[in-house]
CSV table of C-alpha atoms in Angstrom, one decimal:
chain,number,residue,atom,x,y,z
A,1,MET,CA,0.1,0.0,0.0
A,2,ALA,CA,2.9,2.3,0.7
A,3,LEU,CA,4.7,1.6,-2.2
A,4,VAL,CA,1.2,2.5,-4.5
A,5,LEU,CA,0.7,5.5,-2.4
A,6,LEU,CA,4.4,7.0,-3.4
A,7,CYS,CA,3.9,5.9,-6.9
A,8,THR,CA,0.5,7.7,-7.1
A,9,SER,CA,2.5,11.0,-5.2
A,10,ALA,CA,5.0,11.1,-7.7
A,11,THR,CA,2.9,10.9,-10.7
A,12,LYS,CA,0.8,13.8,-9.5
A,13,GLN,CA,3.9,15.8,-9.1
A,14,LYS,CA,3.0,19.2,-10.4
A,15,THR,CA,4.6,21.0,-13.1
A,16,THR,CA,5.1,24.8,-12.2
A,17,THR,CA,4.7,26.6,-15.1
A,18,ILE,CA,6.9,29.8,-16.1
A,19,PHE,CA,4.9,31.9,-18.5
A,20,ILE,CA,6.6,34.3,-20.5
A,21,ILE,CA,5.2,38.1,-21.8
A,22,GLY,CA,7.3,40.2,-23.7
A,23,ASP,CA,8.7,41.4,-27.3
A,24,SER,CA,10.4,40.0,-29.9
A,25,THR,CA,13.6,39.9,-28.2
A,26,ALA,CA,12.2,36.8,-26.2
A,27,ALA,CA,9.3,35.7,-28.7
A,28,LYS,CA,8.7,32.3,-30.5
A,29,LYS,CA,9.6,32.6,-34.2
A,30,ASP,CA,8.8,31.2,-37.3
A,31,LEU,CA,11.3,28.4,-38.0
A,32,SER,CA,9.9,27.2,-41.5
A,33,LYS,CA,12.1,28.7,-43.6
A,34,GLY,CA,15.3,28.1,-41.9
A,35,SER,CA,15.8,31.5,-40.3
A,36,PRO,CA,18.4,31.5,-37.6
A,37,GLU,CA,16.4,34.1,-35.6
A,38,ARG,CA,15.6,33.0,-32.2
A,39,GLY,CA,14.0,34.7,-28.9
A,40,TRP,CA,15.7,33.9,-25.4
A,41,GLY,CA,12.3,32.7,-24.5
A,42,MET,CA,12.8,29.6,-26.9
A,43,ALA,CA,15.7,28.4,-25.4
A,44,LEU,CA,14.9,29.3,-21.6
A,45,GLN,CA,13.3,25.5,-21.3
A,46,CYS,CA,16.6,24.2,-22.0
A,47,TYR,CA,18.0,25.3,-18.8
A,48,PHE,CA,15.2,23.6,-16.5
A,49,ASP,CA,14.0,20.0,-15.9
A,50,ASP,CA,10.8,19.9,-18.0
A,51,SER,CA,9.4,17.3,-15.7
A,52,PHE,CA,9.2,19.9,-13.2
A,53,ILE,CA,9.3,23.2,-14.9
A,54,HIS,CA,7.3,24.2,-18.1
A,55,VAL,CA,8.1,27.1,-19.9
A,56,ASP,CA,5.0,28.9,-21.6
A,57,ASN,CA,6.2,31.4,-24.1
A,58,HIS,CA,3.8,34.0,-24.9
A,59,ALA,CA,6.1,37.1,-26.0
A,60,VAL,CA,5.3,38.2,-29.3
A,61,ASN,CA,7.4,40.2,-31.8
A,62,GLY,CA,6.4,44.0,-32.0
A,63,ARG,CA,4.4,44.1,-29.1
A,64,SER,CA,4.7,46.6,-26.2
A,65,SER,CA,3.2,46.3,-22.7
A,66,LYS,CA,0.2,48.4,-24.2
A,67,SER,CA,-0.6,46.5,-27.3
A,68,PHE,CA,0.0,42.9,-25.6
A,69,ILE,CA,-3.1,43.8,-23.4
A,70,ASP,CA,-5.1,45.8,-25.8
A,71,GLU,CA,-4.9,42.8,-28.5
A,72,GLY,CA,-6.0,40.3,-25.5
A,73,ARG,CA,-2.9,38.5,-25.2
A,74,TRP,CA,-2.5,39.0,-21.3
A,75,GLN,CA,-6.2,37.9,-20.7
A,76,LYS,CA,-5.1,34.7,-22.7
A,77,VAL,CA,-2.2,34.1,-20.1
A,78,LEU,CA,-4.3,34.9,-17.2
A,79,ASP,CA,-6.9,32.5,-18.2
A,80,LYS,CA,-4.2,29.8,-18.2
A,81,MET,CA,-2.5,30.7,-15.2
A,82,GLN,CA,-2.8,28.7,-11.9
A,83,PRO,CA,-2.0,29.1,-8.4
A,84,GLY,CA,2.0,29.0,-7.8
A,85,ASP,CA,2.6,29.7,-11.4
A,86,TYR,CA,5.5,32.4,-12.5
A,87,VAL,CA,5.3,35.1,-14.8
A,88,ILE,CA,8.2,36.6,-16.5
A,89,ILE,CA,6.9,40.3,-17.5
A,90,GLN,CA,9.6,42.0,-19.9
A,91,PHE,CA,8.6,44.9,-22.1
A,92,GLY,CA,10.4,48.3,-23.5
A,93,HIS,CA,11.7,47.9,-26.7
A,94,ASN,CA,8.5,49.0,-28.2
A,95,ASP,CA,7.1,50.8,-25.7
A,96,GLU,CA,9.7,53.2,-26.5
A,97,LYS,CA,8.5,53.8,-29.9
A,98,PRO,CA,6.4,56.5,-31.4
A,99,GLN,CA,3.3,54.7,-33.0
A,100,PRO,CA,0.3,55.2,-30.5
A,101,ALA,CA,-0.8,51.8,-30.4
A,102,ARG,CA,2.5,50.8,-28.7
A,103,HIS,CA,4.0,53.9,-26.9
A,104,THR,CA,3.8,54.3,-23.2
A,105,GLU,CA,5.8,56.5,-20.9
A,106,PRO,CA,8.0,55.4,-18.0
A,107,GLY,CA,7.0,57.0,-14.7
A,108,SER,CA,3.5,56.8,-15.9
A,109,THR,CA,1.7,54.6,-18.4
A,110,PHE,CA,4.6,52.0,-18.9
A,111,ASP,CA,4.8,51.5,-15.0
A,112,ALA,CA,1.1,51.3,-14.8
A,113,ASN,CA,1.1,48.6,-17.3
A,114,LEU,CA,3.7,46.6,-15.6
A,115,ALA,CA,1.8,47.2,-12.2
A,116,LYS,CA,-1.3,45.6,-13.7
A,117,PHE,CA,0.5,42.5,-14.7
A,118,VAL,CA,1.6,42.1,-11.5
A,119,ASN,CA,-1.3,42.9,-9.7
A,120,GLU,CA,-3.5,40.5,-11.6
A,121,THR,CA,-1.2,37.7,-11.7
A,122,ARG,CA,-1.2,37.8,-8.0
A,123,ALA,CA,-4.7,37.8,-8.1
A,124,LYS,CA,-4.6,34.3,-9.7
A,125,GLY,CA,-2.1,33.1,-7.3
A,126,GLY,CA,0.5,33.6,-9.6
A,127,ILE,CA,4.4,35.3,-8.9
A,128,PRO,CA,5.3,38.0,-10.8
A,129,ILE,CA,9.0,38.6,-12.0
A,130,LEU,CA,9.7,41.8,-13.6
A,131,MET,CA,12.7,42.0,-16.2
A,132,ASN,CA,13.8,45.1,-17.8
A,133,PRO,CA,14.6,44.8,-21.6
A,134,VAL,CA,17.7,43.4,-22.9
A,135,VAL,CA,20.2,45.7,-24.7
A,136,ARG,CA,20.7,46.4,-28.0
A,137,ARG,CA,24.1,45.9,-29.3
A,138,ASN,CA,24.8,49.5,-29.9
A,139,PHE,CA,28.4,50.5,-30.3
A,140,ALA,CA,27.6,53.3,-32.7
A,141,VAL,CA,29.7,56.3,-32.2
A,142,LYS,CA,26.8,58.5,-33.6
A,143,ALA,CA,23.6,57.3,-32.3
A,144,VAL,CA,21.1,55.4,-34.8
A,145,LYS,CA,17.6,56.5,-35.4
A,146,ASN,CA,15.5,53.4,-35.0
A,147,ASP,CA,11.7,53.7,-35.0
A,148,ASP,CA,11.0,50.1,-35.3
A,149,ASP,CA,13.2,47.2,-34.5
A,150,GLU,CA,11.0,45.0,-36.6
A,151,ALA,CA,11.9,46.7,-40.0
A,152,LEU,CA,15.4,45.6,-39.3
A,153,ARG,CA,14.3,41.8,-40.9
A,154,ASN,CA,13.5,44.0,-43.9
A,155,THR,CA,17.2,45.1,-44.3
A,156,THR,CA,20.4,43.7,-45.8
A,157,PHE,CA,24.1,43.6,-44.9
A,158,LYS,CA,24.7,46.6,-46.8
A,159,ASP,CA,21.9,48.7,-45.2
A,160,GLY,CA,24.3,49.0,-41.9
A,161,ALA,CA,27.6,48.9,-43.5
A,162,ASN,CA,28.4,52.7,-43.2
A,163,ILE,CA,27.8,52.7,-39.2
A,164,LYS,CA,31.2,53.7,-37.2
A,165,GLU,CA,31.3,51.6,-34.0
A,166,GLY,CA,33.5,52.6,-30.9
A,167,ASN,CA,34.6,50.3,-28.1
A,168,VAL,CA,31.7,51.1,-25.6
A,169,LEU,CA,28.5,49.9,-25.6
A,170,VAL,CA,25.8,52.8,-25.6
A,171,ASP,CA,22.5,52.6,-23.7
A,172,THR,CA,19.4,52.9,-25.9
A,173,HIS,CA,16.6,52.3,-23.2
A,174,GLY,CA,17.1,55.0,-20.8
A,175,LEU,CA,14.2,55.1,-18.3
A,176,TYR,CA,12.5,52.4,-19.8
A,177,ALA,CA,15.0,50.3,-18.2
A,178,VAL,CA,15.0,51.6,-14.8
A,179,ALA,CA,11.0,51.9,-14.5
A,180,PRO,CA,10.6,47.9,-14.3
A,181,ARG,CA,13.1,48.1,-11.0
A,182,ASN,CA,11.0,51.3,-9.8
A,183,VAL,CA,7.7,49.0,-9.9
A,184,ALA,CA,9.3,46.0,-8.7
A,185,ASP,CA,10.6,48.0,-5.3
A,186,SER,CA,7.4,49.6,-4.9
A,187,LEU,CA,5.4,46.6,-5.1
A,188,HIS,CA,7.7,44.1,-3.5
A,189,VAL,CA,8.2,42.0,-6.5
A,190,LEU,CA,11.0,39.7,-7.8
A,191,PHE,CA,13.4,41.5,-10.2
A,192,VAL,CA,15.8,40.1,-12.4
A,193,ASP,CA,18.1,43.0,-14.2
A,194,ALA,CA,18.1,42.0,-17.5
A,195,THR,CA,19.5,45.2,-18.9
A,196,GLN,CA,22.7,44.8,-16.6
A,197,ILE,CA,23.1,40.9,-17.6
A,198,THR,CA,22.9,41.7,-21.2
A,199,HIS,CA,25.0,44.7,-21.1
A,200,ASP,CA,27.8,42.5,-19.4
A,201,LEU,CA,27.6,39.9,-22.1
A,202,GLU,CA,28.0,42.4,-24.7
A,203,GLN,CA,30.7,44.8,-23.7
A,204,GLY,CA,32.3,41.7,-22.4
A,205,LEU,CA,32.7,40.1,-25.6
A,206,GLY,CA,33.3,43.4,-27.5
A,207,VAL,CA,32.3,45.2,-31.0
A,208,GLU,CA,33.2,42.0,-33.3
A,209,ASP,CA,32.3,39.0,-30.9
A,210,SER,CA,29.2,40.5,-29.8
A,211,LYS,CA,28.0,40.4,-33.5
A,212,LYS,CA,28.1,36.8,-33.0
A,213,LEU,CA,25.0,36.8,-30.5
A,214,HIS,CA,22.7,38.7,-33.2
A,215,MET,CA,21.3,38.2,-36.7
A,216,TRP,CA,24.4,39.7,-37.9
A,217,TYR,CA,25.5,37.6,-41.2
A,218,LYS,CA,27.6,38.6,-44.4
A,219,PRO,CA,26.0,38.2,-47.7
A,220,GLY,CA,26.3,34.3,-48.6
A,221,GLU,CA,27.0,33.4,-45.0
A,222,HIS,CA,23.7,31.8,-44.1
A,223,PRO,CA,21.4,30.3,-46.6
A,224,ALA,CA,18.2,31.7,-45.4
A,225,ILE,CA,20.0,35.1,-45.8
A,226,PRO,CA,21.3,35.2,-49.0
A,227,ASP,CA,21.8,39.2,-48.7
A,228,GLY,CA,23.1,38.8,-45.2
A,229,LYS,CA,22.0,41.3,-42.3
A,230,GLN,CA,23.4,44.2,-39.9
A,231,ASP,CA,20.5,43.4,-36.8
A,232,ASN,CA,21.7,44.3,-33.5
A,233,THR,CA,18.5,43.9,-32.0
A,234,HIS,CA,17.4,40.3,-32.5
A,235,TYR,CA,19.4,37.1,-31.4
A,236,ASN,CA,20.3,34.1,-33.5
A,237,ILE,CA,20.8,30.5,-32.1
A,238,TYR,CA,23.7,30.9,-30.3
A,239,GLY,CA,22.8,34.4,-29.0
A,240,ALA,CA,19.3,33.3,-27.6
A,241,HIS,CA,21.0,30.3,-25.7
A,242,GLN,CA,23.4,32.7,-24.2
A,243,VAL,CA,21.0,34.8,-22.9
A,244,ALA,CA,18.7,32.4,-21.9
A,245,ARG,CA,21.4,30.5,-19.9
A,246,LEU,CA,22.4,34.0,-18.1
A,247,LEU,CA,18.8,34.9,-17.3
A,248,ALA,CA,18.1,31.1,-15.8
A,249,ASP,CA,21.0,31.7,-13.4
A,250,ALA,CA,19.6,35.0,-12.4
A,251,LEU,CA,16.4,33.3,-11.7
A,252,CYS,CA,17.8,30.6,-9.8
A,253,GLU,CA,19.5,33.2,-7.5
A,254,GLU,CA,16.2,35.0,-6.9
A,255,ILE,CA,13.9,31.5,-6.7
A,256,PRO,CA,15.5,28.7,-4.8
A,257,LEU,CA,13.0,26.2,-6.4
A,258,PHE,CA,14.1,26.9,-9.7
A,259,SER,CA,17.8,26.1,-8.8
A,260,LYS,CA,16.5,22.6,-7.8
A,261,TYR,CA,15.6,22.1,-11.4
A,262,ARG,CA,18.4,23.5,-13.4
A,263,THR,CA,19.9,21.4,-16.1
A,264,ASN,CA,23.6,21.2,-16.6
A,265,ASP,CA,23.5,23.3,-19.9
A,266,LYS,CA,23.0,19.8,-22.0
A,267,PRO,CA,22.6,20.4,-25.7
A,268,CYS,CA,18.6,21.0,-26.3
A,269,LYS,CA,17.1,20.0,-29.4
A,270,MET,CA,13.7,21.7,-28.7
A,271,GLU,CA,14.2,25.0,-30.5
A,272,GLN,CA,17.3,24.2,-32.4
């Protein structure tokens, strides 16, 4: 009888879900045409035992905290959420953009949307985790105007060839990287400084090696991108895994439960 009860208990082991809400830096990508572009959220499962931790990635290209709510995407996450689940909340790249459907202001509407995610997660018995945005690979000596990261997918290698770069990574997020920490402090929320983590990664690699994280390909270098690309925002397979690994480590520091199920960085075929 004891053995039966033990087996039954093991069978009923609850899997904890980590939901991800955010933008293209974390999002699922269309893999049907062979593109190497990946969001870090696609790789996160590789760093946790899926018998106990399930990553459910709802991040979508081009979304801000505002459009994610307005399009009903947040409600779909709420409807799936169970008590004890976690929600990683990471926006900023598109909240910065001027388009009215996406734009929010740090210290005002951006903070209010982040607080909405936090409070409604808690109301469902979930645990919110705020992250600020990952950095762009921006070593440009002169700031590059970029009103839409998504438009980078329509460029070729030659479109960025004349950008003069220095040795110091330059911030592009301003107060959009500060606001999530402020909301986390005011609402006593778990916080992961993804901006600092990815800044240190990019700066540590330097001007040339940091290109290996991104959709930066010379013409003919990748069969799916014959004309090449210089995209300093979006990750390739290698970059997504590097960022996911670092964020997994940061999550384990904040949440002891996660460290119990952290894998040993073994190869993961799920999102390759």
